[in-house]
Coordinates of C-alpha atoms (C1' of nucleotides) in Angstrom, one line a residue:
Chain W
M1 CA -0.1 0.0 0.1
I2 CA 1.1 3.3 -0.9
R3 CA 0.8 6.0 2.4
V4 CA -0.4 9.5 1.1
L5 CA -0.3 12.8 3.1
L6 CA -2.9 15.2 1.7
A7 CA -2.2 18.8 2.6
E8 CA -4.9 21.3 1.2
D9 CA -7.0 23.8 3.0
Q10 CA -10.6 23.2 1.6
A11 CA -11.8 20.9 3.3
M12 CA -14.1 19.8 1.0
I13 CA -11.8 19.6 -1.8
R14 CA -9.3 17.7 0.9
E15 CA -12.1 15.3 1.6
A16 CA -13.1 14.9 -2.0
L17 CA -9.4 14.0 -2.8
A18 CA -9.5 11.9 -0.8
A19 CA -12.4 9.9 -1.6
L20 CA -11.1 10.1 -5.3
L21 CA -7.8 8.5 -3.7
S22 CA -9.9 5.7 -2.2
F23 CA -10.8 4.1 -5.1
E24 CA -7.5 3.0 -5.6
D25 CA -6.8 -0.4 -4.5
D26 CA -2.8 0.6 -3.6
I27 CA -3.5 3.8 -2.1
E28 CA -4.2 4.8 1.2
V29 CA -4.6 8.4 2.9
V30 CA -2.9 8.1 6.3
A31 CA -3.1 11.8 6.7
Q32 CA -4.7 15.2 6.3
V33 CA -3.6 18.5 7.0
G34 CA -5.4 22.1 6.4
R35 CA -2.3 24.2 6.9
G36 CA 1.1 24.4 5.8
D37 CA 2.7 24.6 9.2
E38 CA 1.2 21.2 10.3
V39 CA 2.5 19.1 7.3
V40 CA 6.0 18.1 8.9
R41 CA 4.6 17.1 12.1
A42 CA 1.7 15.4 10.8
A43 CA 4.6 13.4 8.2
E44 CA 6.3 12.3 11.3
A45 CA 3.3 11.3 13.1
S46 CA 2.1 9.0 10.1
G47 CA 5.2 8.1 8.1
P48 CA 3.5 8.6 4.6
D49 CA 5.4 7.4 1.4
V50 CA 3.9 10.5 -0.5
A51 CA 2.9 13.9 0.6
L52 CA 0.5 16.2 -1.8
L53 CA 0.2 19.4 -1.2
D54 CA -1.7 22.5 -2.2
I55 CA 0.4 25.8 -2.6
E56 CA -2.1 28.4 -1.2
M57 CA -3.1 27.4 2.2
P58 CA -3.0 29.2 5.7
G59 CA 0.3 29.4 7.7
I60 CA 2.9 28.3 5.5
D61 CA 2.7 28.0 1.7
G62 CA 3.0 24.6 0.3
L63 CA 6.2 25.2 -1.6
T64 CA 7.6 26.4 1.8
A65 CA 6.5 23.1 3.5
A66 CA 8.0 21.0 0.6
A67 CA 11.6 22.6 1.1
E68 CA 11.2 21.9 5.0
L69 CA 9.5 18.5 4.4
R70 CA 12.3 17.7 2.4
R71 CA 14.9 18.4 4.9
A72 CA 12.7 16.8 7.7
R73 CA 11.9 13.7 6.0
P74 CA 14.0 13.4 2.6
Q75 CA 12.5 9.9 1.8
T76 CA 9.2 11.1 1.6
K77 CA 8.1 12.3 -2.1
I78 CA 6.5 15.3 -2.6
V79 CA 3.8 16.2 -5.5
I80 CA 2.4 19.6 -5.7
L81 CA -1.1 19.7 -6.6
T82 CA -2.5 23.2 -7.4
T83 CA -4.5 25.5 -9.3
F84 CA -2.5 27.9 -11.0
G85 CA 0.1 26.8 -13.2
R86 CA 2.7 29.6 -12.7
P87 CA 5.7 29.1 -14.2
G88 CA 7.4 30.9 -11.1
F89 CA 5.6 28.3 -8.9
L90 CA 7.3 25.5 -11.1
R91 CA 10.6 26.5 -10.5
R92 CA 10.2 27.1 -6.7
A93 CA 8.8 23.7 -6.6
M94 CA 12.1 22.6 -8.5
E95 CA 14.3 23.9 -6.0
S96 CA 12.6 22.7 -3.3
G97 CA 13.1 19.1 -4.3
V98 CA 9.8 18.3 -5.4
S99 CA 9.3 15.2 -7.7
A100 CA 5.8 16.2 -9.4
F101 CA 4.0 19.2 -10.2
L102 CA 0.1 18.8 -10.7
V103 CA -2.6 21.3 -11.8
K104 CA -5.7 20.7 -10.7
D105 CA -7.4 20.6 -14.1
S106 CA -5.8 17.9 -15.4
P107 CA -7.8 15.1 -15.4
A108 CA -8.5 12.9 -12.3
D109 CA -7.0 10.3 -13.7
K110 CA -3.4 11.6 -13.7
L111 CA -3.4 11.9 -9.7
A112 CA -3.2 8.2 -9.0
C113 CA -0.6 7.6 -12.1
T114 CA 1.5 10.3 -10.6
I115 CA 1.6 9.3 -7.3
R116 CA 2.6 6.0 -8.7
R117 CA 5.2 7.2 -10.9
V118 CA 7.0 9.4 -8.4
L119 CA 7.1 6.7 -5.9
A120 CA 9.1 4.4 -8.5
G121 CA 11.2 7.4 -8.7
D122 CA 10.1 9.5 -12.0
R123 CA 9.8 13.4 -12.0
V124 CA 6.5 14.2 -13.3
I125 CA 6.0 17.6 -15.0
D126 CA 3.6 18.7 -17.6
P127 CA 5.4 19.8 -20.4
D128 CA 3.8 22.8 -21.6
L129 CA 4.4 24.1 -18.1
A130 CA 8.1 23.2 -17.9
A131 CA 8.5 25.2 -21.1
A132 CA 6.5 28.2 -20.4
A133 CA 8.9 28.4 -17.3
L134 CA 11.9 27.9 -19.1
A135 CA 10.6 30.6 -21.8
E136 CA 10.3 33.2 -18.9
G137 CA 13.7 32.5 -17.5
I138 CA 14.5 33.6 -13.9
S139 CA 13.6 37.1 -12.1
P140 CA 15.5 40.1 -13.7
L141 CA 14.6 41.9 -10.7
T142 CA 17.3 42.9 -8.2
P143 CA 16.7 42.5 -4.2
R144 CA 15.6 46.1 -3.5
E145 CA 13.6 46.0 -6.5
R146 CA 11.9 43.1 -5.2
D147 CA 11.1 44.7 -1.8
V148 CA 9.9 47.8 -3.2
L149 CA 7.7 46.3 -6.0
G150 CA 6.2 43.8 -3.0
A151 CA 5.6 46.9 -0.8
S152 CA 3.3 48.6 -3.6
A153 CA 1.1 45.7 -3.0
D154 CA -2.3 46.3 -1.9
G155 CA -2.2 50.0 -3.4
A156 CA 0.0 51.8 -0.8
T157 CA 1.2 54.7 -2.2
I158 CA 4.9 55.7 -2.9
A159 CA 4.9 58.0 0.2
Q160 CA 4.3 55.2 2.6
I161 CA 6.5 52.7 0.6
A162 CA 8.9 55.0 1.3
Q163 CA 8.6 55.1 4.9
E164 CA 7.9 51.8 5.4
L165 CA 11.4 50.9 4.0
Y166 CA 13.4 54.3 4.8
L167 CA 14.0 55.0 1.6
S168 CA 13.7 58.6 0.0
E169 CA 10.5 58.9 -2.4
G170 CA 12.7 59.7 -5.6
T171 CA 14.6 56.2 -4.9
V172 CA 11.4 54.3 -4.5
R173 CA 10.0 55.8 -8.1
N174 CA 13.2 55.0 -9.5
Y175 CA 12.9 50.9 -8.5
L176 CA 9.3 51.3 -9.6
S177 CA 9.9 52.6 -12.7
S178 CA 12.9 49.7 -13.3
C179 CA 10.4 46.9 -12.3
I180 CA 7.9 48.3 -14.9
Q181 CA 10.3 48.7 -17.6
K182 CA 11.8 45.2 -16.6
T183 CA 8.3 43.7 -17.0
G184 CA 7.2 45.8 -19.8
A185 CA 4.4 46.8 -17.9
R186 CA 2.7 50.2 -18.0
N187 CA 2.4 51.4 -14.8
R188 CA 2.9 49.6 -11.0
T189 CA -0.1 48.4 -10.7
E190 CA 0.4 46.1 -14.3
A191 CA 4.0 45.5 -13.2
L192 CA 2.9 44.0 -9.8
R193 CA 0.4 41.5 -11.7
L194 CA 3.3 40.5 -14.6
A195 CA 6.1 39.8 -11.6
E196 CA 3.7 37.8 -9.8
E197 CA 2.3 35.8 -12.6
R198 CA 5.6 35.2 -13.3
G199 CA 6.8 34.0 -9.9
W200 CA 9.4 37.2 -9.8
L201 CA 8.3 37.8 -6.5
Chain U
M1 CA -32.2 8.8 -6.3
I2 CA -31.2 12.2 -6.2
R3 CA -30.0 13.1 -9.8
V4 CA -27.2 15.6 -10.0
L5 CA -25.7 17.8 -12.0
L6 CA -21.8 19.1 -11.5
A7 CA -20.6 22.0 -13.2
E8 CA -16.9 22.9 -12.2
D9 CA -14.2 23.8 -14.6
Q10 CA -10.8 22.2 -12.7
A11 CA -11.6 18.4 -14.3
M12 CA -9.8 17.0 -10.8
I13 CA -11.6 18.8 -8.3
R14 CA -14.8 17.8 -10.6
E15 CA -14.4 14.3 -10.3
A16 CA -13.0 14.5 -7.1
L17 CA -16.4 15.6 -5.9
A18 CA -18.6 13.3 -8.3
A19 CA -16.1 10.3 -6.1
L20 CA -17.4 11.9 -3.0
L21 CA -21.0 12.0 -3.8
S22 CA -20.6 8.4 -5.1
F23 CA -20.1 7.3 -1.5
E24 CA -24.0 8.3 -1.1
D25 CA -26.5 5.9 -1.6
D26 CA -29.3 8.0 -2.4
I27 CA -27.3 10.3 -4.9
E28 CA -26.0 9.9 -8.3
V29 CA -23.9 12.3 -10.7
V30 CA -26.0 12.2 -14.1
A31 CA -23.8 15.0 -16.0
Q32 CA -20.7 16.7 -15.5
V33 CA -19.6 19.5 -17.3
G34 CA -16.7 22.0 -17.3
R35 CA -17.7 25.5 -18.8
G36 CA -20.9 27.3 -17.8
D37 CA -22.2 27.8 -20.8
E38 CA -22.8 23.9 -21.1
V39 CA -25.0 24.0 -17.9
V40 CA -28.3 24.4 -19.5
R41 CA -27.7 22.1 -22.4
A42 CA -26.6 19.3 -20.0
A43 CA -29.3 19.9 -17.8
E44 CA -32.0 19.4 -20.5
A45 CA -30.1 16.1 -21.8
S46 CA -29.9 14.4 -18.4
G47 CA -33.0 16.2 -16.3
P48 CA -31.2 16.4 -13.1
D49 CA -32.9 17.5 -9.6
V50 CA -29.8 19.4 -8.6
A51 CA -27.4 21.3 -10.1
L52 CA -24.1 22.0 -8.5
L53 CA -22.2 25.0 -9.8
D54 CA -19.1 26.6 -9.4
I55 CA -18.4 30.1 -9.6
E56 CA -15.6 30.5 -11.3
M57 CA -15.6 29.2 -14.8
P58 CA -14.9 29.7 -18.7
G59 CA -17.5 30.4 -21.1
I60 CA -20.5 32.0 -18.4
D61 CA -20.1 32.1 -15.0
G62 CA -22.0 30.2 -12.6
L63 CA -24.1 32.6 -11.5
T64 CA -24.9 33.6 -14.9
A65 CA -25.6 30.2 -15.8
A66 CA -27.5 29.9 -12.6
A67 CA -30.0 32.6 -14.1
E68 CA -30.2 30.6 -17.3
L69 CA -30.6 27.2 -15.9
R70 CA -33.8 28.5 -13.6
R71 CA -35.5 30.2 -16.5
A72 CA -34.7 26.8 -18.5
R73 CA -36.0 24.4 -16.2
P74 CA -37.6 25.9 -13.0
Q75 CA -38.4 22.6 -11.4
T76 CA -34.2 22.2 -10.9
K77 CA -32.7 23.4 -7.7
I78 CA -29.3 25.2 -7.7
V79 CA -26.7 24.9 -5.2
I80 CA -23.8 26.9 -5.5
L81 CA -20.5 25.7 -4.7
T82 CA -17.4 28.1 -4.7
T83 CA -14.1 29.3 -3.3
F84 CA -14.9 32.3 -2.4
G85 CA -17.5 33.8 0.0
R86 CA -18.1 36.9 -1.3
P87 CA -20.8 39.0 0.2
G88 CA -21.7 40.1 -3.6
F89 CA -21.6 36.9 -4.8
L90 CA -24.2 35.7 -2.5
R91 CA -26.6 38.5 -3.2
R92 CA -26.0 38.1 -7.0
A93 CA -26.7 34.3 -6.3
M94 CA -29.9 35.0 -4.1
E95 CA -31.5 37.5 -7.2
S96 CA -30.6 34.5 -9.5
G97 CA -32.9 31.9 -7.3
V98 CA -30.5 30.0 -6.2
S99 CA -31.5 27.2 -3.4
A100 CA -28.2 27.1 -1.1
F101 CA -24.7 28.6 -1.1
L102 CA -21.9 26.6 0.0
V103 CA -18.1 27.6 0.4
K104 CA -15.8 25.1 -0.5
D105 CA -13.8 25.1 3.1
S106 CA -16.7 24.1 4.9
P107 CA -16.7 20.1 5.4
A108 CA -17.3 17.8 3.3
D109 CA -20.8 16.2 4.7
K110 CA -22.4 19.2 4.4
L111 CA -22.2 19.0 0.5
A112 CA -24.7 15.7 0.6
C113 CA -26.4 17.5 3.6
T114 CA -27.1 20.5 1.6
I115 CA -28.4 18.8 -1.6
R116 CA -31.2 16.6 0.4
R117 CA -32.0 19.8 2.3
V118 CA -32.4 21.6 -1.1
L119 CA -34.5 18.9 -2.4
A120 CA -36.7 18.9 0.7
G121 CA -37.3 22.6 0.0
D122 CA -35.2 24.6 2.2
R123 CA -32.5 27.3 1.3
V124 CA -29.5 26.7 2.8
I125 CA -26.9 29.6 3.3
D126 CA -24.0 30.2 5.8
P127 CA -25.1 32.3 8.5
D128 CA -21.9 34.4 9.0
L129 CA -22.2 34.9 4.9
A130 CA -25.8 36.2 5.2
A131 CA -24.6 38.4 7.8
A132 CA -21.5 39.5 6.0
A133 CA -23.7 40.5 2.7
L134 CA -26.4 42.3 4.7
A135 CA -23.6 44.1 6.4
E136 CA -22.1 46.0 3.6
G137 CA -25.1 46.8 1.7
I138 CA -25.7 46.7 -2.0
S139 CA -23.3 48.7 -4.2
P140 CA -23.1 52.8 -4.0
L141 CA -21.4 52.5 -7.3
T142 CA -23.7 54.0 -10.3
P143 CA -23.7 51.7 -13.8
R144 CA -21.3 53.9 -15.0
E145 CA -18.9 53.9 -12.5
R146 CA -19.0 50.3 -12.4
D147 CA -18.2 50.1 -16.2
V148 CA -15.2 52.5 -15.9
L149 CA -13.8 50.8 -12.7
G150 CA -13.9 47.7 -14.3
A151 CA -12.1 48.5 -17.5
S152 CA -9.0 49.7 -15.0
A153 CA -8.4 46.2 -14.4
D154 CA -5.2 44.7 -15.0
G155 CA -3.7 48.1 -14.8
A156 CA -5.0 49.9 -18.3
T157 CA -4.1 53.4 -18.3
I158 CA -6.2 56.4 -18.1
A159 CA -6.0 57.2 -22.1
Q160 CA -6.7 53.6 -22.9
I161 CA -10.1 53.3 -20.3
A162 CA -11.4 56.3 -22.1
Q163 CA -10.8 55.3 -25.6
E164 CA -12.3 52.0 -24.8
L165 CA -15.6 54.0 -23.5
Y166 CA -16.0 56.8 -25.7
L167 CA -15.3 59.0 -22.8
S168 CA -12.8 62.0 -22.1
E169 CA -10.1 61.2 -20.3
G170 CA -11.3 64.3 -17.9
T171 CA -14.7 62.0 -17.3
V172 CA -12.9 59.2 -16.6
R173 CA -10.8 60.4 -13.9
N174 CA -13.9 61.9 -12.3
Y175 CA -15.9 58.6 -12.1
L176 CA -12.5 56.7 -10.9
S177 CA -11.8 59.5 -8.7
S178 CA -15.6 58.9 -7.2
C179 CA -15.3 55.1 -6.7
I180 CA -11.9 56.1 -4.9
Q181 CA -14.4 58.1 -2.5
K182 CA -17.3 55.7 -2.2
T183 CA -14.9 52.9 -1.4
G184 CA -12.7 54.9 0.8
A185 CA -9.3 53.8 -1.1
R186 CA -6.4 56.1 -1.6
N187 CA -6.0 55.3 -5.7
R188 CA -7.6 53.3 -8.4
T189 CA -5.8 49.9 -7.7
E190 CA -7.0 49.9 -3.9
A191 CA -10.5 50.7 -5.0
L192 CA -10.5 48.1 -7.4
R193 CA -9.1 45.9 -5.0
L194 CA -12.1 46.8 -2.1
A195 CA -14.9 47.0 -5.0
E196 CA -13.9 43.1 -6.1
E197 CA -13.9 42.1 -2.8
R198 CA -17.3 43.4 -1.6
G199 CA -18.9 42.3 -5.2
W200 CA -19.3 45.7 -6.1
L201 CA -18.7 45.4 -9.4
Chain J
dG1 C1' -45.2 74.0 -14.7
dC2 C1' -41.4 74.5 -11.7
dC3 C1' -38.1 73.0 -8.9
dG4 C1' -34.5 69.4 -6.9
dG5 C1' -31.8 65.6 -6.9
dG6 C1' -28.9 62.5 -9.1
dG7 C1' -26.4 60.4 -12.9
dC8 C1' -23.3 61.8 -17.1
dA9 C1' -19.9 64.7 -18.8
dT10 C1' -16.4 68.1 -19.1
dG11 C1' -12.1 70.9 -18.6
dA12 C1' -8.5 73.5 -14.9
dC13 C1' -5.8 72.6 -11.5
dA14 C1' -2.5 70.7 -7.6
dC15 C1' -0.5 66.4 -6.6
dA16 C1' 1.3 61.7 -7.1
dT17 C1' 3.9 59.0 -10.2
dG18 C1' 7.2 57.6 -14.2
dT19 C1' 11.5 58.8 -16.4
dC20 C1' 16.0 60.5 -16.7
dA21 C1' 20.9 61.9 -15.4
dT22 C1' 23.9 62.0 -12.0
dG23 C1' 27.2 60.0 -8.3
dG24 C1' 28.8 56.8 -4.8
dC25 C1' 30.2 52.1 -3.5
dC26 C1' 31.2 47.2 -4.4
dG27 C1' 33.3 43.1 -6.3
dG28 C1' 35.5 41.0 -10.8
dC29 C1' 38.9 41.4 -14.2
dT30 C1' 43.6 42.9 -16.6
Chain A
dA1 C1' 46.4 49.8 -9.3
dG2 C1' 43.1 51.0 -12.3
dC3 C1' 39.2 49.7 -15.3
dC4 C1' 34.6 48.3 -15.4
dG5 C1' 29.8 46.9 -14.6
dG6 C1' 26.0 46.3 -11.7
dC7 C1' 23.5 47.7 -7.9
dC8 C1' 21.8 51.3 -4.6
dA9 C1' 20.8 56.0 -3.7
dT10 C1' 19.3 60.8 -4.8
dG11 C1' 16.9 64.8 -7.2
dA12 C1' 15.1 67.5 -11.5
dC13 C1' 12.0 67.1 -15.1
dA14 C1' 7.8 65.8 -17.4
dT15 C1' 3.6 63.1 -17.7
dG16 C1' -0.2 60.8 -15.9
dT17 C1' -3.9 61.0 -11.8
dG18 C1' -7.1 62.7 -8.6
dT19 C1' -10.1 66.7 -7.2
dC20 C1' -13.0 69.7 -7.5
dA21 C1' -16.6 73.5 -9.7
dT22 C1' -19.3 73.8 -13.2
dG23 C1' -23.4 72.8 -16.4
dC24 C1' -26.8 69.2 -18.9
dC25 C1' -30.3 65.8 -19.0
dC26 C1' -33.7 62.9 -17.1
dC27 C1' -37.1 62.0 -13.5
dG28 C1' -40.5 62.2 -9.5
dG29 C1' -42.3 65.2 -5.9
dC30 C1' -44.8 69.4 -5.2

DNA sequence: GCCGGGGCATGACACATGTCATGGCCGGCT
DNA sequence: AGCCGGCCATGACATGTGTCATGCCCCGGC
């Protein structure tokens, strides 16, 4: 029997996935958690062969949880199962030593199939997604630019960002301008959106 | 047997929900669709007692689909099952004659339970959500303001919005300014975010 | 009929934002 | 050592945005 840990914040979806997996004769869900920061503890208690992690979760996100789990129990294979196939997510997942990356709109039979392949030592990545991740490359933003762009989320004004980061307003403008150019956007709002989509933050 | 139609765009989630429902002896999933604009056709072909609709879907969204389905087959009860419990969604759902509104992070057993109650003629609404919907009232935005604010999504510049809606730039600025005041935001970015959260779009 | 209120539309003005040129600092290279 | 290139930081300037006062039109109340 393949022992599976399931981490997903939406209870209904989590239990539905468990129901789906219960149809497989060789798979058994041995633990379910709804928060990223419970993953490692649950894994140590239940000793799964495979951990199935969502990315959007309260506590810590699935990618961070993946890195921690990898450190705590390297023998556990990790499968990321998420809504958004953002290339940046895929890149971070790969860096965290994840074995597979699935998006939730692939057909349901892929799930069991992927779990088995991962346990056999394979890596399973959607080819389209992999191509997209390679195509847009790594982030061209400097650390400081990331800081500033990140702080400009939720519609903060420049003065507030400057105060928050102990910078002159002119400097903040400069970084944002740089971000706008590098993303090819028309203003900081769009720059933020594009950078997030590409996983540049 | 209760005949259920399942509409949800993410294939894996859709089939997982079907698996979940298959454990119920008195429930049968008679149709599955992945797009909002296929709901009515599938309902007419399969004659379900209950339609379970997600909101975020390609084609037309679940709330619009609900309204159409209600017109085409008023005898079919409608349950909205969605990720975001935005009060605005709930309000629109009620206006569309929906029987129940569930969020995906409620426990899985609620699903079957809700389907049965709805068929018995009950309306099932999360009390917290209902309270929130009443608390923030209806949208104070005029139709034109909604148009303009909506067009300003994805970081378009004022000139572009003006061109798109055949307005003077000054007029666009004026509407946006009005939106900013009514939402209590500091700029149009934040106004957009707040209005979306409250379902004012 | 005649207001009065509200939505729609506009342009002038003040201010916030984006662009540019510049300089200091550090690390790699010749 | 000296040079070069990249990141960090700044202020001056042009442009884009938000606010305001104003007028038009339509509809409902008096």
